[in-house]
XYZ file of C-alpha atoms in Angstrom:
632
model
C 37.703 -6.340 -39.040
C 37.507 -10.212 -39.000
C 33.412 -11.581 -38.356
C 34.648 -13.821 -35.607
C 35.225 -9.571 -34.392
C 31.669 -9.073 -34.179
C 28.645 -9.770 -31.420
C 26.478 -12.346 -31.574
C 23.878 -9.644 -32.294
C 26.089 -8.305 -35.605
C 26.124 -11.709 -36.707
C 22.961 -12.217 -36.882
C 21.790 -8.913 -39.021
C 24.902 -9.910 -41.089
C 22.565 -13.120 -41.517
C 19.623 -11.683 -42.108
C 20.980 -9.344 -44.911
C 22.978 -12.252 -46.718
C 19.873 -14.035 -46.823
C 17.737 -11.512 -48.163
C 20.098 -10.471 -51.043
C 19.865 -14.032 -52.328
C 16.334 -13.166 -53.039
C 16.777 -13.499 -56.997
C 18.623 -16.815 -56.458
C 16.809 -20.666 -56.345
C 15.551 -21.260 -52.940
C 18.829 -24.500 -52.220
C 21.261 -21.559 -53.300
C 20.023 -19.652 -50.365
C 19.840 -22.229 -47.959
C 23.047 -23.888 -48.832
C 24.360 -20.034 -48.369
C 22.742 -19.296 -44.829
C 24.558 -22.354 -43.446
C 27.765 -21.599 -44.816
C 27.397 -18.516 -43.132
C 26.370 -19.613 -40.105
C 28.811 -22.079 -40.062
C 31.494 -19.705 -39.496
C 29.757 -18.126 -36.318
C 31.732 -20.481 -33.954
C 30.666 -18.414 -30.638
C 26.983 -18.334 -31.276
C 26.059 -21.401 -29.559
C 28.642 -20.420 -26.550
C 27.189 -16.858 -26.588
C 23.256 -18.530 -25.940
C 24.262 -21.211 -24.149
C 25.539 -18.668 -21.279
C 22.664 -16.619 -21.186
C 21.085 -16.983 -17.704
C 17.712 -19.538 -17.103
C 15.035 -17.407 -17.351
C 14.924 -15.681 -20.806
C 11.981 -13.686 -19.618
C 13.465 -11.010 -16.681
C 13.488 -7.666 -16.975
C 12.988 -4.576 -13.959
C 9.133 -4.097 -13.726
C 6.966 -2.025 -11.587
C 3.863 -2.484 -9.563
C 2.675 0.251 -6.972
C -0.393 0.116 -5.217
C -2.187 2.871 -2.899
C -3.549 2.909 0.405
C -5.291 5.082 1.888
C -5.576 6.186 5.118
C -8.124 8.146 7.339
C -8.114 12.086 8.087
C -5.376 13.032 10.402
C -4.434 9.259 10.776
C -1.727 7.008 10.827
C -3.522 3.315 10.966
C -3.830 0.840 8.838
C -6.718 -0.172 7.359
C -8.989 -2.226 5.364
C -12.411 -0.988 5.365
C -11.708 2.364 4.002
C -11.747 3.718 0.041
C -10.383 1.153 -2.462
C -7.727 -0.580 0.269
C -9.282 -4.107 0.111
C -8.827 -4.010 -3.629
C -5.354 -2.968 -2.877
C -4.216 -5.133 -0.218
C -5.760 -7.995 -2.603
C -3.152 -6.768 -5.109
C -0.359 -7.018 -2.266
C -1.334 -10.492 -1.240
C -1.223 -11.497 -4.778
C 2.411 -9.925 -5.582
C 3.768 -11.584 -2.806
C 2.391 -15.049 -2.763
C 3.114 -14.953 -6.783
C 6.960 -13.876 -5.935
C 6.193 -10.787 -8.367
C 9.527 -9.545 -6.794
C 12.391 -12.696 -7.289
C 15.167 -13.099 -5.854
C 16.860 -9.517 -5.807
C 13.225 -7.104 -6.092
C 12.656 -4.713 -3.033
C 9.624 -2.831 -1.873
C 8.992 0.830 -1.604
C 7.160 3.067 0.472
C 6.374 6.411 -0.456
C 3.629 8.405 1.525
C 2.107 11.559 1.814
C -0.573 13.888 3.332
C -3.565 16.462 1.979
C -2.623 20.082 1.533
C -4.737 20.912 4.483
C -3.348 21.982 8.077
C 0.043 22.899 9.237
C 3.251 21.819 7.100
C 5.444 20.718 9.174
C 3.161 18.490 10.996
C 2.203 17.163 7.646
C 5.224 15.863 7.215
C 5.987 14.304 10.125
C 2.156 12.473 9.703
C 3.894 11.467 6.125
C 6.602 10.021 8.072
C 4.057 7.842 10.364
C 2.261 7.067 7.502
C 5.115 4.966 5.378
C 6.263 3.663 9.205
C 2.785 1.789 9.835
C 2.784 0.957 5.869
C 6.423 -0.633 6.507
C 5.757 -2.230 9.585
C 2.639 -3.762 8.402
C 4.247 -5.184 5.879
C 6.991 -6.951 7.192
C 4.701 -7.998 10.328
C 2.595 -9.986 7.570
C 5.139 -10.850 5.004
C 8.230 -11.960 6.736
C 9.724 -12.870 3.257
C 9.590 -8.620 2.887
C 11.919 -8.352 6.156
C 14.868 -6.169 4.886
C 13.355 -5.431 1.768
C 11.442 -2.371 2.449
C 12.346 1.066 1.796
C 10.272 3.700 3.424
C 10.442 7.254 1.308
C 8.048 9.424 3.239
C 6.997 12.218 1.374
C 4.658 15.600 2.366
C 2.157 17.087 0.538
C 0.373 15.501 -1.842
C 0.745 18.960 -3.973
C 1.382 16.551 -7.400
C -2.089 14.745 -6.867
C -3.566 18.720 -6.711
C -2.391 20.237 -9.050
C -3.545 16.775 -11.001
C -7.224 16.978 -9.540
C -7.601 21.129 -10.602
C -6.394 20.664 -13.928
C -8.681 17.903 -14.823
C -11.439 18.293 -12.812
C -14.390 19.372 -15.038
C -16.539 20.769 -12.233
C -14.383 23.501 -12.381
C -14.625 26.738 -14.192
C -11.877 28.483 -16.257
C -11.093 31.186 -14.318
C -11.329 29.188 -11.048
C -9.095 26.873 -12.573
C -6.447 29.245 -14.228
C -6.396 30.980 -10.697
C -5.830 28.302 -8.922
C -2.914 27.186 -11.007
C -1.391 30.893 -11.032
C -2.000 30.355 -6.920
C 0.726 27.118 -7.317
C 3.169 28.072 -9.418
C 3.346 31.105 -7.108
C 6.568 31.626 -5.511
C 5.696 31.043 -1.780
C 5.410 28.489 0.820
C 3.103 25.613 1.182
C 0.846 27.107 3.951
C 0.820 30.166 2.412
C -0.420 28.660 -1.245
C -2.954 26.532 0.829
C -4.608 29.775 2.455
C -4.504 31.213 -1.021
C -6.140 28.184 -2.135
C -9.108 28.326 0.014
C -10.100 31.675 -0.476
C -10.871 30.247 -4.534
C -14.867 29.161 -3.272
C -14.541 26.529 -5.890
C -11.326 25.149 -4.650
C -13.432 25.178 -1.000
C -16.491 23.041 -2.334
C -14.775 20.292 -3.836
C -11.104 19.768 -1.717
C -12.866 17.674 0.188
C -13.369 15.123 -2.746
C -9.935 15.382 -3.471
C -8.480 15.335 -0.499
C -9.433 11.916 0.655
C -7.326 10.023 -2.331
C -4.125 12.520 -1.019
C -4.263 10.962 2.243
C -1.961 7.458 1.046
C 0.463 5.456 1.065
C 1.851 3.845 -2.243
C 3.650 0.675 -2.281
C 5.958 -0.146 -5.047
C 6.874 -3.737 -5.547
C 10.381 -3.338 -7.730
C 10.685 -7.281 -9.131
C 11.278 -9.329 -12.058
C 8.516 -9.146 -14.811
C 8.366 -10.383 -17.953
C 8.735 -8.652 -21.416
C 5.857 -9.067 -23.404
C 7.998 -10.330 -26.905
C 11.171 -12.117 -27.628
C 14.084 -11.944 -25.168
C 16.729 -8.216 -25.738
C 19.492 -11.182 -24.429
C 18.791 -13.794 -27.075
C 18.600 -11.768 -30.238
C 19.268 -14.422 -32.583
C 16.267 -16.444 -31.978
C 14.287 -12.498 -32.737
C 16.511 -11.808 -36.344
C 15.899 -15.222 -37.366
C 12.029 -15.208 -36.722
C 12.238 -11.716 -38.132
C 13.501 -13.485 -41.659
C 9.939 -15.162 -41.563
C 7.698 -11.888 -42.363
C 10.312 -11.247 -45.715
C 9.926 -15.293 -47.346
C 7.420 -17.492 -47.952
C 7.735 -20.294 -45.312
C 6.485 -24.261 -46.638
C 5.963 -25.801 -43.458
C 4.540 -24.965 -40.283
C 3.523 -27.332 -37.932
C 1.501 -25.857 -34.695
C 1.937 -27.857 -31.268
C -0.533 -26.203 -28.589
C -0.071 -27.482 -24.687
C -2.248 -26.123 -21.576
C -1.244 -25.563 -18.241
C -2.869 -26.142 -14.744
C -4.050 -22.901 -12.773
C -1.008 -21.100 -11.652
C 1.495 -23.439 -12.800
C 4.004 -23.025 -15.573
C 5.696 -26.733 -15.593
C 5.061 -29.357 -18.519
C 2.505 -31.805 -17.330
C 2.232 -34.929 -19.545
C -0.531 -36.063 -17.241
C -2.737 -32.581 -17.285
C -5.579 -32.992 -19.939
C -4.741 -33.835 -23.986
C -0.943 -32.788 -23.273
C 0.393 -36.713 -23.754
C -1.137 -37.010 -27.200
C 0.212 -33.255 -28.402
C 4.162 -34.084 -26.552
C 4.512 -37.333 -28.302
C 3.576 -35.651 -31.416
C 5.668 -32.556 -30.431
C 8.664 -35.059 -29.664
C 8.103 -37.308 -33.009
C 8.838 -33.722 -35.081
C 11.846 -32.817 -33.085
C 13.331 -36.350 -33.676
C 12.461 -36.152 -37.414
C 12.956 -32.946 -38.870
C 16.576 -31.915 -39.717
C 15.580 -28.864 -41.430
C 14.179 -27.148 -38.934
C 14.585 -22.923 -39.393
C 13.100 -21.403 -36.109
C 10.750 -22.429 -33.781
C 8.493 -19.623 -31.901
C 7.402 -20.077 -28.154
C 4.295 -18.713 -27.074
C 3.202 -18.688 -23.325
C -0.447 -17.234 -22.133
C -2.187 -16.672 -19.273
C -5.920 -16.156 -18.603
C -6.720 -13.376 -17.059
C -7.889 -13.587 -13.415
C -5.004 -12.034 -11.573
C -2.965 -8.849 -12.253
C -1.773 -8.250 -15.418
C 2.240 -7.967 -14.560
C 1.680 -11.667 -12.718
C -0.403 -12.701 -16.251
C 2.982 -11.817 -17.568
C 5.222 -13.165 -15.602
C 3.046 -17.278 -15.860
C 3.007 -16.702 -20.002
C 7.118 -15.716 -19.696
C 7.253 -18.612 -17.373
C 5.275 -20.955 -19.444
C 6.837 -20.277 -22.435
C 10.714 -20.568 -20.785
C 9.225 -24.222 -19.453
C 8.655 -25.236 -22.959
C 12.062 -23.579 -24.092
C 13.899 -26.261 -21.404
C 11.611 -29.590 -22.657
C 12.981 -28.715 -25.830
C 16.553 -28.431 -25.475
C 16.281 -31.666 -23.553
C 15.579 -33.012 -26.269
C 16.969 -30.929 -29.320
C 20.492 -29.120 -27.654
C 21.502 -27.995 -30.766
C 18.236 -25.887 -31.533
C 19.470 -23.432 -28.661
C 19.743 -20.329 -31.853
C 16.789 -21.012 -32.992
C 14.486 -20.732 -30.731
C 12.055 -17.473 -29.985
C 10.408 -16.818 -26.711
C 7.074 -14.412 -26.912
C 4.599 -13.854 -24.270
C 0.725 -13.311 -25.290
C 0.208 -12.068 -21.798
C -3.218 -12.341 -20.705
C -4.416 -14.029 -24.027
C -7.540 -11.388 -24.080
C -7.820 -12.152 -28.409
C -8.074 -15.704 -27.799
C -10.936 -15.224 -24.757
C -12.407 -12.757 -27.421
C -12.474 -15.393 -30.286
C -13.901 -17.984 -28.009
C -16.948 -15.875 -26.661
C -18.145 -15.178 -30.690
C -17.675 -19.087 -31.788
C -19.675 -20.088 -28.614
C -22.819 -21.234 -29.396
C -23.900 -22.100 -26.450
C -24.273 -18.258 -24.708
C -27.392 -16.004 -25.310
C -26.605 -12.508 -27.756
C -27.323 -10.849 -24.835
C -24.569 -12.419 -22.668
C -22.271 -12.470 -25.058
C -22.834 -8.540 -26.265
C -22.349 -7.980 -22.486
C -18.667 -9.964 -22.214
C -17.596 -8.639 -25.263
C -18.513 -4.775 -23.891
C -15.651 -5.364 -21.485
C -13.361 -7.128 -24.077
C -13.422 -4.377 -26.173
C -13.477 -1.787 -23.539
C -10.257 0.886 -23.708
C -9.970 0.040 -20.050
C -6.841 -1.481 -18.673
C -6.703 -4.697 -18.527
C -6.911 -5.130 -14.559
C -9.930 -2.780 -14.844
C -11.465 -5.211 -17.639
C -10.965 -7.605 -15.237
C -12.534 -6.443 -11.848
C -15.628 -5.568 -14.532
C -15.680 -9.362 -15.400
C -15.515 -10.509 -12.098
C -18.484 -8.053 -10.793
C -20.753 -9.789 -13.133
C -22.716 -12.971 -11.763
C -22.192 -14.945 -14.308
C -18.299 -14.824 -13.766
C -18.225 -18.503 -12.465
C -19.661 -19.276 -15.663
C -16.590 -17.333 -17.519
C -13.777 -18.434 -15.233
C -15.063 -22.177 -16.245
C -16.263 -22.126 -19.226
C -13.004 -20.238 -21.117
C -10.176 -19.748 -18.820
C -8.739 -23.402 -18.649
C -8.213 -23.175 -22.877
C -6.341 -19.559 -22.346
C -3.431 -20.903 -19.908
C -1.301 -22.650 -22.826
C 2.005 -22.871 -24.754
C 2.003 -22.778 -28.040
C 5.208 -24.514 -30.434
C 5.497 -23.188 -34.051
C 8.488 -25.462 -35.977
C 9.499 -23.479 -39.410
C 11.336 -25.569 -41.098
C 14.235 -24.162 -43.869
C 12.710 -24.279 -46.805
C 12.913 -21.222 -49.247
C 11.569 -20.097 -52.263
C 11.758 -16.294 -53.519
C 11.336 -13.677 -51.208
C 9.534 -11.161 -53.313
C 6.195 -13.594 -52.447
C 5.343 -11.800 -49.184
C 4.961 -14.036 -46.366
C 1.760 -15.867 -45.790
C 0.751 -16.271 -42.262
C -1.260 -19.638 -42.864
C -0.776 -21.346 -39.061
C -3.409 -23.655 -38.245
C -6.062 -22.650 -36.189
C -6.253 -22.792 -31.933
C -7.848 -25.939 -31.074
C -11.053 -25.352 -29.483
C -11.184 -24.523 -25.725
C -11.394 -27.245 -23.215
C -13.989 -26.149 -20.807
C -13.202 -28.479 -18.512
C -14.136 -26.549 -14.859
C -11.883 -25.376 -12.978
C -12.783 -24.204 -9.701
C -11.149 -20.372 -8.920
C -8.927 -19.926 -6.682
C -9.687 -17.567 -3.846
C -7.091 -15.511 -2.593
C -7.233 -14.166 1.418
C -5.882 -10.811 2.694
C -4.735 -11.335 6.155
C -7.083 -9.330 8.720
C -5.084 -6.070 9.878
C -4.081 -4.979 13.042
C -5.684 -1.906 13.941
C -2.502 -0.090 14.740
C -0.147 2.652 13.991
C 3.246 1.912 13.319
C 6.218 3.629 14.986
C 9.402 1.887 13.896
C 10.576 0.849 10.523
C 11.918 -2.387 9.708
C 14.688 -0.913 6.998
C 17.679 0.968 7.187
C 18.749 4.326 5.230
C 19.368 7.696 5.922
C 18.546 8.972 9.116
C 15.478 11.622 10.136
C 13.993 12.407 12.924
C 10.797 12.526 14.340
C 9.535 14.319 17.582
C 8.990 12.275 20.362
C 6.526 12.911 23.597
C 8.487 12.853 26.647
C 5.636 14.055 29.012
C 3.079 17.124 29.479
C 2.494 19.635 31.447
C -1.351 20.660 32.255
C -3.430 22.938 34.825
C -7.228 22.530 35.624
C -8.702 25.554 34.226
C -11.682 25.430 36.205
C -9.917 25.230 39.349
C -8.143 28.538 38.066
C -11.361 30.067 38.053
C -12.033 28.925 41.381
C -9.303 30.538 42.684
C -7.674 27.095 43.315
C -3.965 26.821 41.513
C -3.020 22.957 40.371
C -0.121 21.584 38.264
C -0.058 18.236 36.640
C 2.782 15.894 34.679
C 1.370 13.344 32.212
C 4.377 10.493 31.258
C 3.273 8.221 28.044
C 3.828 4.518 29.285
C 3.795 3.078 25.677
C 1.353 4.042 22.851
C -1.935 3.656 24.849
C -1.144 4.391 28.375
C -0.451 7.518 30.737
C 0.387 8.247 34.198
C 0.277 11.465 35.810
C 0.780 13.396 39.541
C -1.416 16.584 39.971
C -0.727 18.611 42.828
C -3.551 21.255 43.999
C -2.294 23.769 46.442
C -4.917 27.151 47.053
C -3.316 28.428 50.586
C -5.440 31.269 51.003
C -5.534 33.290 54.326
C -7.361 36.904 54.896
C -5.042 39.264 56.905
C -7.826 39.781 59.594
C -7.410 35.697 60.381
C -11.294 35.640 59.685
C -11.431 33.636 56.566
C -9.259 30.937 55.310
C -9.620 28.400 52.187
C -6.425 26.396 52.590
C -5.992 22.903 51.126
C -3.246 20.827 49.663
C -4.332 17.914 47.529
C -2.421 14.762 45.743
C -3.173 13.346 43.222
C -1.733 9.736 41.132
C -3.689 8.504 37.894
C -3.362 6.211 35.015
C -5.173 7.038 31.803
C -6.273 4.534 28.851
C -6.353 5.978 25.810
C -8.502 5.015 22.932
C -7.809 5.782 19.659
C -4.457 7.968 20.746
C -0.766 6.672 19.850
C 1.355 8.240 23.194
C 4.492 7.514 21.323
C 3.820 10.128 18.427
C 3.667 13.407 18.934
C 0.755 13.930 16.573
C -1.270 11.854 17.805
C -0.518 11.699 21.455
C -3.056 12.418 24.206
C -5.973 12.647 22.207
C -9.440 11.590 21.482
C -11.224 9.580 24.101
C -9.717 8.081 27.682
C -10.489 6.567 30.901
C -8.828 5.989 33.678
C -8.209 5.803 37.698
C -7.430 8.187 40.106
C -6.111 7.995 43.347
C -6.073 11.408 45.384
C -5.543 12.075 49.558
C -4.368 15.472 51.358
C -5.997 17.841 54.189
C -7.956 21.152 54.230
C -8.860 24.311 56.518
C -12.046 25.957 55.350
C -13.347 29.023 57.603
C -15.990 30.881 55.801
C -16.205 33.358 58.398
C -15.396 32.994 62.032
C -15.843 29.174 62.278
C -14.398 25.900 60.080
C -13.556 22.528 59.476
C -10.084 21.352 59.140
C -9.496 17.181 57.622
C -8.090 14.958 56.063
C -9.041 13.157 52.925
C -8.963 10.201 50.758
C -10.669 10.265 47.262
C -10.672 6.987 44.633
C -12.494 7.335 41.623
C -12.929 6.300 37.825
C -12.779 9.090 35.405
C -13.927 9.975 31.461
C -12.830 12.281 29.321
C -12.251 13.440 25.480
C -8.815 15.685 24.653
C -8.958 17.644 21.554
C -6.250 18.553 19.760
C -5.639 22.697 18.605
C -1.888 22.062 17.339
C 1.056 19.634 17.574
C 1.938 20.223 20.857
C -1.468 21.995 23.261
C -4.357 19.962 23.803
C -7.571 20.736 25.368
C -8.935 17.930 27.818
C -12.236 17.868 29.478
C -12.720 15.337 32.076
C -15.237 13.773 34.807
C -14.829 11.198 37.661
C -17.110 9.720 39.960
C -15.815 7.791 42.958
C -15.775 7.818 46.941
C -14.477 10.365 48.838
C -13.936 10.053 52.737
C -12.661 12.349 55.778
C -12.368 12.950 59.160
C -12.798 16.313 60.098
C -12.535 18.557 63.046
C -15.047 21.247 63.300
C -14.183 24.743 65.386
C -15.005 28.274 65.842
C -12.559 31.629 66.036
C -12.310 33.367 69.586
C -13.591 37.145 68.812
C -9.704 37.984 67.801
C -9.660 34.939 65.203
C -6.363 34.098 66.609
C -7.406 30.809 68.049
C -9.416 28.546 67.107
C -11.571 26.619 69.821
C -12.346 22.989 69.027
C -16.136 21.886 69.015
C -15.956 18.029 68.395
C -15.207 15.948 65.025
C -16.475 13.144 63.150
C -16.012 11.318 60.129
C -17.970 11.101 56.908
C -17.797 9.464 53.265
C -19.608 10.527 50.187
C -20.492 8.214 46.092
C -21.021 10.798 43.450
C -19.264 12.926 41.280
C -15.624 13.838 42.717
C -13.728 15.567 39.650
C -14.802 17.928 36.860
C -11.751 19.364 34.460
C -11.053 21.740 31.006
C -7.424 21.231 31.158
C -5.027 23.215 28.936
C -1.915 20.938 28.588
C 1.473 20.964 26.439
C 3.785 18.647 25.290
C 7.406 18.222 25.866
C 9.167 16.579 22.941
C 12.415 14.934 22.248
C 14.180 14.143 18.676
C 13.851 10.424 18.065
C 16.320 9.161 15.115
C 14.375 6.552 12.514
C 16.606 5.391 9.359
C 14.506 5.855 6.524
């Protein structure tokens, strides 16, 4: 096989091996051999130049959890850690973490208590609510959101049982045995509740099991040289095996959230002029190592992206002046420059020891970088930290190493110049704002995919148990009109007459009304017709009340306002308590019966009206549904 048959990576490996094998020769011979070998790899330049403009790209994910209240699918910022979660979501969108091809997935869960099927639908509602909120607040995400509702968060529960130090080992063993058993989820949860320590702790656990996990699948950056440009990486690796005579280092600074090379920013003009001169005069450049860095005031993923974007901007700037160096560039990301930050704090003679110790304790902790950042922001001195140190951490560094080799038997000693003193020009921190959230529950999804079906209420049938106890048969139908409003019609029909005609209790009454539900969503079965409501009721009818041989007949009208509360005690059953007050008017006729009670003898008539209580009810309600197709 000829050398031309090898890939660019294999050619680079041959170059490295060849250079290393010349360790016993003089420097000029080694350099000459390398140049000769490179000259027979004509497609190297073409291979590298065909790479995409952005060299620092790889699939990356950032996940955020948004928590929900018990038995609720309303997106809120004021619950648990949601304020921080929405801040991170806003930062990911604003900083274009997704790029052109990224997407967002929403997985949702409920805590394991309650009916399994009910929890399935509750998880679907939470995913839909989160998806609608995202697309509503960030139109750029429309068409890029996938809903993947789960059911019950058993994995989270298992992790809690395995790690919670408050649980005794016998109880832990018993709970894990139950979860590993071959029983359905409802039976599993019922068995767990028999364990005393589970009952005492599940409240602490479960409030964090009711969540939607929003994952941004974006294009982030590798905190190392790019896999698609291996020549630079391998040639750079040879630096660790030889001693270098000439290393020139240049460093420019970037504005907050910026990645463009600006000659008019800070002292960049002087540095860029010196770099231009070296590029123009040095014909023996072996490799250029470009490193980008960011200050730690945003999420780790975003800062890695910024760091690599800064290195990329310097790469383009250099290639505009020396396109022949394309195969000698190595791009690196320092990500969040915590080491530089630490060095600056240690070297700063203008701070007291207590302040220094406090900041170093955070930097040296084993927490994640995002958690360290949160700890810094919690300090009252954070503004001073931000203005004193962070501007100097937003840098791009260029290290130019020339081809001057001596024996590789001597180890390479990194003699790079010390990083220049940090510029402490104050920079006002940018403050991101979180859009205010609507207090609504979503019922439609903005994405397409696999179809699933949810149950949607079409009407509810009910009867007033208090009327039934008083021998007053009644029946009502209530229909949802959107999420918050329902309309109903009620028919009351006691029609009792004694066999001897000596007493009568007869009434026909028709009601129509409308209700506004303060917290419910009547388009979703699990949330329909529940909670507080207010309404208006209009009714009319006629009556014949004869307690014993005499009585009243007449017609009536009622207009009243009502208030009530509905309890949910299963998916479809509700129990309402309602009271009404308003106006009642009637036109009546008084009569007495003859001795046989067969004929009613009219005596007189009149009209009367009344203001006060007009309605009292304890109502049992059953909800009828239809299947609604939802795209996952």
